[in-house]
Coordinates of C-alpha atoms in Angstrom, one line a residue:
X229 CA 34.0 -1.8 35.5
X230 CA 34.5 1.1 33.0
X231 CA 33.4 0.6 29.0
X232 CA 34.4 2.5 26.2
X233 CA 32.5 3.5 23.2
X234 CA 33.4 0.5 21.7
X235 CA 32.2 -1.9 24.0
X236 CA 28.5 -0.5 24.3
X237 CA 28.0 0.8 20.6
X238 CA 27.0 -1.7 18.0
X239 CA 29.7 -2.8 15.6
X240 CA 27.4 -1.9 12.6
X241 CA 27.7 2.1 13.9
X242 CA 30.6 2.6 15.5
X243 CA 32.8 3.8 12.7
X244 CA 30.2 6.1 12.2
X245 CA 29.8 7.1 15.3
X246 CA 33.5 7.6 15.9
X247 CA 33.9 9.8 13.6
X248 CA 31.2 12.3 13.6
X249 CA 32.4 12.6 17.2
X250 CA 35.8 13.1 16.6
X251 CA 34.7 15.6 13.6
X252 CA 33.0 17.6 16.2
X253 CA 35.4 17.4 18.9
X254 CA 37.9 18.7 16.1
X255 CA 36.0 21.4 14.8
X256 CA 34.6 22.1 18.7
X257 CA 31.3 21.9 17.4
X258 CA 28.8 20.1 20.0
X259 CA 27.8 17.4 18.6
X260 CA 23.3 17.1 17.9
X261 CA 21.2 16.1 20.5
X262 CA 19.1 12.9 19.9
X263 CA 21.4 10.8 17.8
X264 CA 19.2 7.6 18.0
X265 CA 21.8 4.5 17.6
X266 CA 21.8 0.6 18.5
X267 CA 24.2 0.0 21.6
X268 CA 25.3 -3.5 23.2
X269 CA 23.7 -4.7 26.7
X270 CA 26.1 -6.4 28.5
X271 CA 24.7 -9.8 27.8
X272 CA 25.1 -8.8 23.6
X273 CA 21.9 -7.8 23.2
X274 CA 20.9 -4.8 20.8
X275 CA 19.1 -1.8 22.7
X276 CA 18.2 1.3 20.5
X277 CA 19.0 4.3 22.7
X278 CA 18.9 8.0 21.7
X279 CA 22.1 9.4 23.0
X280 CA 22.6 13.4 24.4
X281 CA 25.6 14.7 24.4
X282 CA 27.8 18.0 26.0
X283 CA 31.0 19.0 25.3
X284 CA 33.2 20.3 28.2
X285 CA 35.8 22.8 27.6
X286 CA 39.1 24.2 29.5
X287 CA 39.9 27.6 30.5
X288 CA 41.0 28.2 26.9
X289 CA 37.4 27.1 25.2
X290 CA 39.2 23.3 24.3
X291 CA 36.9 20.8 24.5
X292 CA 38.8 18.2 27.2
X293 CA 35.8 15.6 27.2
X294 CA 32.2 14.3 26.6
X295 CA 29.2 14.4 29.5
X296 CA 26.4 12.2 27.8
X297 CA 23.2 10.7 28.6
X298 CA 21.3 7.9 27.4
X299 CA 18.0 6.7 26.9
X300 CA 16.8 3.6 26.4
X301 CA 14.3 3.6 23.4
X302 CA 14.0 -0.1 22.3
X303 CA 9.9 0.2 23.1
X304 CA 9.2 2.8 21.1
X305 CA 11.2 1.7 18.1
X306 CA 9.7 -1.7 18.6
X307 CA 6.6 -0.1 18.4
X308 CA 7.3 2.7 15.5
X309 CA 8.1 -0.9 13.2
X310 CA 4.9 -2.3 14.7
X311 CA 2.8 1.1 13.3
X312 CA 5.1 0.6 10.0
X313 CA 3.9 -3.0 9.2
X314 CA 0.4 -2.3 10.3
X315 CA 0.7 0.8 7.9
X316 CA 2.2 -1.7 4.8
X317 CA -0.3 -4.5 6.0
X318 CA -3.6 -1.4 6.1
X319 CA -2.3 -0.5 2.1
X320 CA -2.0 -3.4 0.9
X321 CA -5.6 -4.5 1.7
X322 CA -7.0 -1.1 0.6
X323 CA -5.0 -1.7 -2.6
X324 CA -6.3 -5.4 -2.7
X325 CA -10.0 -3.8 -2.1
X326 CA -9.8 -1.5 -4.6
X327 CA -8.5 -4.4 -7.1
X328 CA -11.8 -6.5 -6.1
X329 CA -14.1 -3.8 -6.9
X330 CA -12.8 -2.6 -10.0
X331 CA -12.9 -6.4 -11.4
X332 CA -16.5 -7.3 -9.3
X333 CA -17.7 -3.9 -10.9
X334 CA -16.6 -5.2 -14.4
X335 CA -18.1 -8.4 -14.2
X336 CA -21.3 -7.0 -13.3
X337 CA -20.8 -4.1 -15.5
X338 CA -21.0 -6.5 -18.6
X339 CA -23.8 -8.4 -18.4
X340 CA -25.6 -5.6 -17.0
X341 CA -25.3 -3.9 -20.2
X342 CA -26.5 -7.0 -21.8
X343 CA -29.6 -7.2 -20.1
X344 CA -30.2 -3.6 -20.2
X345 CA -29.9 -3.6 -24.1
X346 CA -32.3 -6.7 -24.7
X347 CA -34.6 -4.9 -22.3
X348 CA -34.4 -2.0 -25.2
X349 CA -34.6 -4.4 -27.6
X350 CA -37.7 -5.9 -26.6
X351 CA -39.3 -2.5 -26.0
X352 CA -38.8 -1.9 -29.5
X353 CA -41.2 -5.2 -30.6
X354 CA -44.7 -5.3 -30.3
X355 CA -45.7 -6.4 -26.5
X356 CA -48.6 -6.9 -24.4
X357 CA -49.3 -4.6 -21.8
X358 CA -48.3 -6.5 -19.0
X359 CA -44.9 -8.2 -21.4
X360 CA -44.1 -4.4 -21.5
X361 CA -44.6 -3.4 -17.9
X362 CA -42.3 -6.6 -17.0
X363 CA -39.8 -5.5 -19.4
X364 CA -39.4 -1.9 -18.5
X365 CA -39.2 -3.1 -14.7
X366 CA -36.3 -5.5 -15.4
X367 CA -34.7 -2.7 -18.3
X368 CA -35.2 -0.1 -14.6
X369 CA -34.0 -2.4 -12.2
X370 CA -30.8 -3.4 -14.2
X371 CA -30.1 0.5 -14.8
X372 CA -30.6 1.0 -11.0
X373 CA -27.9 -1.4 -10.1
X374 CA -25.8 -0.3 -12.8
X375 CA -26.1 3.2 -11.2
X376 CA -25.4 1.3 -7.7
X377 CA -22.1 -0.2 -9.3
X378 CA -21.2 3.1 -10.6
X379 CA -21.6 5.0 -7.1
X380 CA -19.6 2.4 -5.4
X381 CA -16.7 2.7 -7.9
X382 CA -16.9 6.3 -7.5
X383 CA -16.8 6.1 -3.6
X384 CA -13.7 3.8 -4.4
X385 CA -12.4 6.4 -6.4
X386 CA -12.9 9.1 -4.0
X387 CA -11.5 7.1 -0.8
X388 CA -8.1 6.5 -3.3
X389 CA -7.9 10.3 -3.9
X390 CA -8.0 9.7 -7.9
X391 CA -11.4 10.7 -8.6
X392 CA -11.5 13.3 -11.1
X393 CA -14.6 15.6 -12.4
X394 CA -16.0 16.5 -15.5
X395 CA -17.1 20.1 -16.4
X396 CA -20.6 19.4 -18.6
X397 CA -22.9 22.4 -19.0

């Protein structure tokens, strides 16, 4: 049993492919090798193949016919989608990340500040010695996590590729 073209290529690409062969054929150009395209199974299933193709000529450099090969590469387009919504799936997380720290950092951020400027505050009354040593621990320890909040934002920043620097003397 002997098929033509338009039995094994998909409907969706055979107009196209029809006429970049016949295009060729005219202009005796031979046609690229590797044109990936969907082609039917006998049963109606869809296999992506990529197809090679050789022109072969008469006596007077005609082309007469077509010699082509095909190879089936259903696997590794299954496989190059597979990579592409991994890929999506991957940035979209990152992107979701990102999102949580810059609004975690925020909310932290805020009342950080708070606490670090009634720390100042009451540094600035009259205090006992030990009232003032617990005041300038929790005014250090707030500034320390601040710093903390600030280095993760900036690794954030630098994993995202938008972290930009500051010339200061």
């Amino acid at each position: 049993l002997h098929s033509t073209l338009q039995d094994i290529i998909h409907p969706d690409e055979l107009n196209a492919h029809l006429e970049h062969y016949e295009s060729s054929f005219a202009r005796n150009v031979a046609p690229p090798f590797g044109v990936e395209r969907r082609f039917l199974r006998k049963d109606g299933t869809t296999v992506w193949v990529e197809a090679y193709a050789s022109f072969q000529h008469d006596e007077l450099r005609r082309p007469v016919y077509v010699i082509g090969a095909v190879q089936d590469i259903s696997e590794r387009k299954r496989l190059d989608e597979e990579l592409r919504r991994a890929k999506e799936s991957a940035e979209a997380a990152n992107r979701a990340k990102d999102e949580f720290l810059a609004n975690v950092s925020h909310e932290i951020r805020t009342p950080m500040n708070a606490v670090i400027g009634m720390a100042e505050l009451l540094l600035d009354t009259p205090l006992r010695g030990v009232q003032r040593e617990y005041v300038s621990a929790l005014k250090e320890s707030a500034e320390s996590l601040l710093g903390l909040i600030g280095d993760l934002l900036d690794f954030a920043r630098i994993e995202a590729g938008k972290l930009e620097l500051a010339a200061t003397p």
